[in-house]
Structure formats: structure tokens, C-alpha cells
């Protein structure tokens, strides 16, 4: 029995309209008619060109670069839908920005992830749908329901098709201690071995690889993480694997943030292929060959249908 909203309506901001359109195609729905633009002074302006009264509204907006503009677009779109009497509003945030600021690492640090959670709630969202939060405890920052989808199954399907039974002889590698749990879950599904890169971070976005824990000599390795930002840590870990005897090195991550010259670093690295999801668009003008993008549209479309019909999300996994 459907208990929220007379119909589904999907709108998008400017951060990832291609993903929103792909989700609508799988829902057999037209993307909502709206416009998000800016005034001369940089303020965000939102216009909805169709009624949403009583509808189950889903706003697709990754809070990726430019992060603050993307976040404000999301907040103002939520407010516009709330004031237009939407039946329920779900913020669909495939990539949740500020997620790395989830704790006080030193005195007088803000906890920006909690602040962003408060802003989304205060704007009028009834629930949040996201993917692979950098830290699971962020789910507790929200006072509204949050569904955190896992990109793991998409990667499992991809590498199963790519390597088949050869996966049994490969090794999944965690690029740091913090990613061990997610890498172990990935390795178990593909029956791979597990290795860990032990590194010491010298300063933000810079790290020094110290040691490889696990047997990777002569084996194909897959570096597994939740995001790739400047790619310094990733390429450093890949170089350490190659120096320690890995035969081939692949990498995958849910969120390809790819800041600064990350794509150039990856193209010039020993990594044979890097696979990311389309939670964030690839940098404009990227023409390299080492970065492959897989779509999350089918998974998000299915999650949206289940939210609308009040069905279980966890059974997706």
C-alpha cells in the first residue's frame, strides 16, 4: 500500500543532471520541469514549472564541485518544494560533500558533516538517500531517515565479468587502515585475498607509504576505496604495490572527486584501470583512457521505487 505522495516527481540541480535523467529513464518518468540558475551576485535562484502539491518529490543533487553552490541549490530546491506543499521530499545526494569533516581531529575543529545534516533537515527534507558515506556514523547526524546505498555490488558485478574465476587468485588492497572494513567486504564477495597499505600521512592530501601487509607478489591487485580526491594516496599506494611485486594494479572507488591534477596523476601512474561510479561527473574535458565510469542510475531508481512503495531498501544488497 502506498502511503506517501500521489505520484513520483524527480527534479535536479546543476551538479549531476545526467545521472538524474538516467534515473528518470529507469523510472519511465520525465525529469521534473525546473530551472536552477544564479543571479548576477551569485545567489541561487530556483523555479519549479510544474505543481508538486501532494507528490513524493525526489531531488537529485550531489554536493560535489563547486561544493557550496551545489549545497545551496539543494537547500533552496528543498525549500521551494516544501513551500509548494510537496507530500514528501527526499534529498537524493549520491555524493555527500563535507563527509570527511565528521569529527574533531584537533581542538576547535568544526564538525561540518553534522552542520550540513542540520541544514538539509531544516530546509524541509523528510529523508535522505545517499551512497557510500565516508564515515558510517554520519547516518546518526540526521534526525530524519537516511538510506545509505552501497556501490560494492556494482564493482563486484563488474570485476566478476571482467576476470571471472581469475578473481580467486587476485588480491583486494585497502589503501589505508580506515578502509579495511569496506575492502574486506568487497574481497569476501569475490573470494579474493586481502592486503593493506600501511602509510603515514604527513599533511593534508599528502602521505608516505610505509609498508604492505599481505602477500601481493606476482598477483593482480585491486585498490578499493570510497573516494579518489587528488589521487596522491592512490598513486603512491599503487607504486608501492608495483615495487613489492604486484603483476597488475587496478583501482576502484565509489566517488571520483578527482581534484586538481588527479586525472593526470592516474594517467601517468602504474594503475592499469581506475573504475569510479557516476555519483560525480568526470572532470570536463577529460580525454584519458585509464578512468572508467559505471552508472548508479539503476540502483538509485530501484531505491526510489522502494521508498515510494514503502518497501525494504536493505534487500537490495
XYZ file of C-alpha atoms in Angstrom:
317
model
C 0.000 0.000 0.000
C 1.347 3.439 -0.982
C 1.243 5.819 1.950
C 3.299 8.848 0.856
C 2.627 11.051 -2.136
C 0.182 10.679 -5.001
C 2.979 10.269 -7.575
C 6.769 10.392 -8.018
C 8.400 13.571 -9.264
C 12.166 13.858 -9.771
C 13.978 17.186 -10.002
C 17.665 18.001 -10.340
C 20.070 20.825 -9.665
C 23.134 21.566 -11.772
C 25.641 19.217 -10.125
C 24.762 15.973 -11.914
C 21.813 16.335 -14.330
C 22.984 13.394 -16.474
C 22.519 10.995 -13.546
C 19.080 12.461 -12.760
C 17.990 11.914 -16.368
C 19.297 8.332 -16.314
C 17.372 7.643 -13.091
C 14.181 9.019 -14.683
C 14.665 6.807 -17.744
C 14.699 3.747 -15.491
C 11.608 5.015 -13.654
C 9.870 5.664 -17.000
C 9.290 9.226 -15.824
C 10.058 12.625 -17.309
C 12.538 14.725 -15.345
C 10.691 17.449 -13.448
C 10.428 20.805 -15.206
C 12.523 23.222 -13.185
C 15.302 25.752 -13.562
C 18.201 26.433 -11.239
C 20.308 29.448 -12.094
C 22.153 32.276 -10.399
C 21.658 35.992 -10.043
C 24.442 38.391 -11.020
C 25.761 38.457 -7.455
C 25.964 34.657 -7.245
C 22.750 33.983 -5.316
C 20.917 30.797 -6.341
C 17.506 31.125 -7.980
C 15.122 28.140 -8.247
C 11.938 27.959 -10.314
C 9.559 24.976 -10.402
C 7.446 24.936 -13.565
C 5.008 22.201 -12.549
C 2.879 21.519 -9.454
C 4.235 19.261 -6.695
C 1.330 19.501 -4.239
C 0.915 16.112 -2.569
C 3.661 14.493 -4.671
C 6.519 12.303 -3.475
C 9.392 14.535 -4.590
C 12.983 13.343 -5.085
C 15.672 15.985 -5.614
C 18.841 14.547 -7.181
C 21.855 16.671 -6.298
C 25.397 15.557 -5.466
C 27.160 18.113 -3.297
C 30.300 17.998 -5.441
C 32.358 20.784 -7.035
C 31.500 23.615 -6.705
C 30.526 22.168 -3.321
C 28.961 25.221 -1.698
C 26.945 26.153 -4.802
C 25.701 22.572 -5.106
C 24.712 22.515 -1.442
C 22.825 25.812 -1.653
C 20.996 24.631 -4.782
C 19.870 21.530 -2.893
C 18.701 23.501 0.157
C 16.773 26.060 -1.884
C 15.153 23.365 -4.053
C 14.021 21.558 -0.883
C 12.588 24.819 0.450
C 10.798 25.538 -2.842
C 9.174 22.091 -2.825
C 8.186 22.368 0.839
C 6.532 25.759 0.258
C 4.735 24.292 -2.778
C 3.144 21.657 -0.467
C 5.011 18.549 -1.664
C 3.697 15.433 0.087
C 7.195 14.235 0.992
C 10.668 15.424 -0.005
C 13.660 13.088 -0.336
C 17.094 14.607 -0.875
C 18.912 12.195 -3.210
C 22.582 13.009 -2.599
C 24.686 10.382 -4.437
C 27.877 12.058 -3.175
C 27.613 13.710 0.240
C 30.142 16.551 0.466
C 31.742 17.568 3.773
C 31.626 13.893 4.828
C 35.329 13.906 5.701
C 34.699 16.549 8.362
C 32.846 14.081 10.568
C 34.730 14.552 13.874
C 37.023 16.901 15.769
C 40.503 15.824 14.686
C 42.060 18.594 16.779
C 40.964 21.295 19.171
C 38.447 23.860 17.869
C 37.645 21.905 14.694
C 34.086 22.122 13.369
C 32.045 19.009 12.642
C 30.856 20.242 9.266
C 29.138 16.998 8.256
C 26.738 17.428 11.196
C 26.114 21.054 10.234
C 25.225 20.038 6.660
C 22.889 17.350 8.016
C 21.165 20.009 10.141
C 20.822 22.336 7.139
C 19.200 19.649 4.969
C 16.760 18.815 7.754
C 15.980 22.481 8.494
C 15.370 23.169 4.790
C 12.483 20.703 4.927
C 13.729 17.324 3.686
C 11.805 14.346 5.062
C 14.502 11.780 4.288
C 17.883 11.412 2.583
C 19.092 8.844 0.054
C 22.855 8.693 -0.472
C 25.673 6.278 -1.335
C 28.842 5.138 0.438
C 29.190 7.784 3.121
C 32.835 8.348 4.010
C 32.022 7.510 7.638
C 29.036 5.409 8.676
C 28.451 7.451 11.818
C 27.204 10.327 9.637
C 23.919 8.406 9.435
C 23.443 9.345 13.088
C 23.915 13.058 12.330
C 20.462 13.181 10.741
C 17.220 13.442 12.705
C 15.323 12.158 9.653
C 15.538 8.719 7.973
C 18.641 8.136 5.846
C 19.315 5.288 3.416
C 22.997 4.731 2.624
C 23.319 2.654 -0.556
C 26.459 0.585 -1.210
C 28.330 0.757 -4.508
C 30.030 -2.543 -3.657
C 27.614 -4.748 -5.716
C 28.265 -2.696 -8.854
C 32.018 -3.247 -8.555
C 31.557 -6.943 -7.727
C 29.496 -7.452 -10.895
C 31.995 -5.519 -13.000
C 35.115 -7.373 -11.869
C 33.339 -10.750 -11.902
C 32.520 -10.183 -15.565
C 35.994 -8.840 -16.313
C 38.097 -11.528 -14.613
C 35.749 -14.458 -13.885
C 37.412 -17.283 -11.941
C 40.709 -15.404 -12.089
C 39.375 -13.324 -9.161
C 40.215 -16.254 -6.861
C 43.930 -15.575 -7.414
C 43.700 -11.782 -7.062
C 44.104 -9.530 -4.037
C 41.884 -6.662 -2.890
C 44.013 -3.949 -1.324
C 42.928 -1.361 1.230
C 44.876 1.876 0.597
C 44.845 2.643 4.342
C 43.743 1.183 7.659
C 40.492 3.178 7.627
C 39.234 1.419 4.504
C 39.907 -2.148 5.675
C 36.268 -2.978 6.539
C 34.857 -1.943 3.149
C 37.751 -3.621 1.307
C 37.256 -6.851 3.271
C 33.540 -6.914 2.338
C 34.487 -6.469 -1.341
C 37.189 -9.171 -1.138
C 34.841 -11.678 0.502
C 32.243 -11.334 -2.249
C 34.869 -12.059 -4.920
C 36.757 -14.633 -2.771
C 39.937 -12.601 -3.095
C 42.852 -12.277 -0.735
C 43.256 -9.102 1.314
C 46.215 -6.762 1.725
C 46.642 -3.401 3.458
C 48.831 -0.426 2.631
C 50.252 0.969 5.866
C 51.005 4.645 5.368
C 51.811 7.727 7.383
C 50.038 10.962 6.459
C 52.464 13.892 6.587
C 49.997 16.708 5.801
C 46.563 17.011 4.125
C 46.445 15.326 0.700
C 49.999 14.022 1.105
C 51.061 10.665 2.500
C 54.111 8.421 2.656
C 53.662 4.715 2.069
C 55.411 2.741 4.783
C 54.659 -0.946 4.304
C 52.491 -3.540 2.530
C 50.721 -6.023 4.811
C 49.791 -9.166 2.897
C 51.032 -11.321 0.015
C 50.771 -9.454 -3.295
C 53.887 -10.673 -5.111
C 53.127 -11.803 -8.654
C 49.391 -11.142 -8.226
C 46.857 -8.814 -9.775
C 45.676 -6.264 -7.214
C 42.599 -4.062 -6.930
C 42.904 -0.974 -4.741
C 39.473 -0.369 -3.204
C 38.335 2.892 -1.559
C 35.260 5.076 -1.151
C 36.655 8.127 -2.968
C 39.562 9.435 -5.018
C 40.309 13.112 -4.421
C 43.762 14.347 -5.521
C 44.842 10.730 -6.289
C 48.132 11.220 -4.454
C 47.484 8.450 -1.925
C 46.079 6.144 -4.600
C 49.020 6.521 -6.972
C 51.503 6.250 -4.100
C 49.881 3.018 -2.939
C 49.904 1.674 -6.500
C 53.612 2.475 -6.857
C 54.327 0.664 -3.578
C 52.407 -2.392 -4.798
C 54.397 -2.426 -8.039
C 57.679 -2.101 -6.130
C 56.667 -5.071 -3.977
C 55.995 -7.319 -6.946
C 52.327 -6.923 -7.931
C 51.851 -8.030 -11.550
C 48.950 -5.704 -12.465
C 47.218 -2.967 -10.492
C 43.613 -1.794 -10.807
C 41.694 0.660 -8.659
C 38.071 1.403 -7.905
C 36.214 3.939 -5.777
C 32.601 4.999 -5.493
C 33.244 8.728 -5.761
C 35.645 10.189 -8.316
C 36.184 13.629 -6.787
C 39.331 13.968 -8.937
C 40.524 17.378 -7.742
C 43.386 19.397 -9.224
C 45.600 17.223 -11.471
C 44.234 13.878 -10.256
C 43.390 12.621 -13.742
C 46.939 13.373 -14.947
C 48.415 11.515 -11.968
C 46.251 8.479 -12.704
C 47.101 8.521 -16.418
C 50.837 8.643 -15.575
C 50.655 6.005 -12.821
C 51.252 2.246 -12.883
C 47.488 1.675 -12.481
C 46.081 -0.158 -15.482
C 42.460 0.900 -14.972
C 40.571 3.018 -12.426
C 36.833 2.433 -12.078
C 34.545 5.023 -10.467
C 30.777 5.457 -10.228
C 28.873 8.351 -11.769
C 27.848 9.844 -8.414
C 30.066 12.729 -9.576
C 30.552 13.682 -13.249
C 34.033 13.199 -14.674
C 36.026 16.448 -14.993
C 35.059 18.448 -18.060
C 37.416 17.819 -20.938
C 38.818 14.535 -19.618
C 40.116 12.559 -22.615
C 42.283 9.925 -20.932
C 41.850 6.179 -21.186
C 42.516 4.875 -17.664
C 39.347 6.055 -15.897
C 36.124 4.134 -16.498
C 32.762 5.210 -15.096
C 29.912 2.865 -14.121
C 26.342 4.009 -13.627
C 24.441 4.010 -10.327
C 21.174 5.046 -12.031
C 19.574 1.597 -11.859
C 20.299 1.223 -8.141
C 19.003 4.690 -7.285
C 15.890 4.217 -9.428
C 15.119 0.960 -7.627
C 15.699 2.619 -4.236
C 13.346 5.465 -5.183
C 10.635 2.983 -6.189
C 11.043 1.140 -2.899
C 10.872 4.326 -0.853
C 7.696 5.332 -2.704
C 6.099 1.918 -2.148
C 7.332 1.636 1.454
C 9.393 -1.472 0.598
C 12.704 -2.603 2.103
C 15.890 -0.941 0.865
C 18.242 -3.371 2.610
C 17.044 -6.260 0.453
C 18.766 -4.520 -2.491
C 22.014 -5.916 -1.064
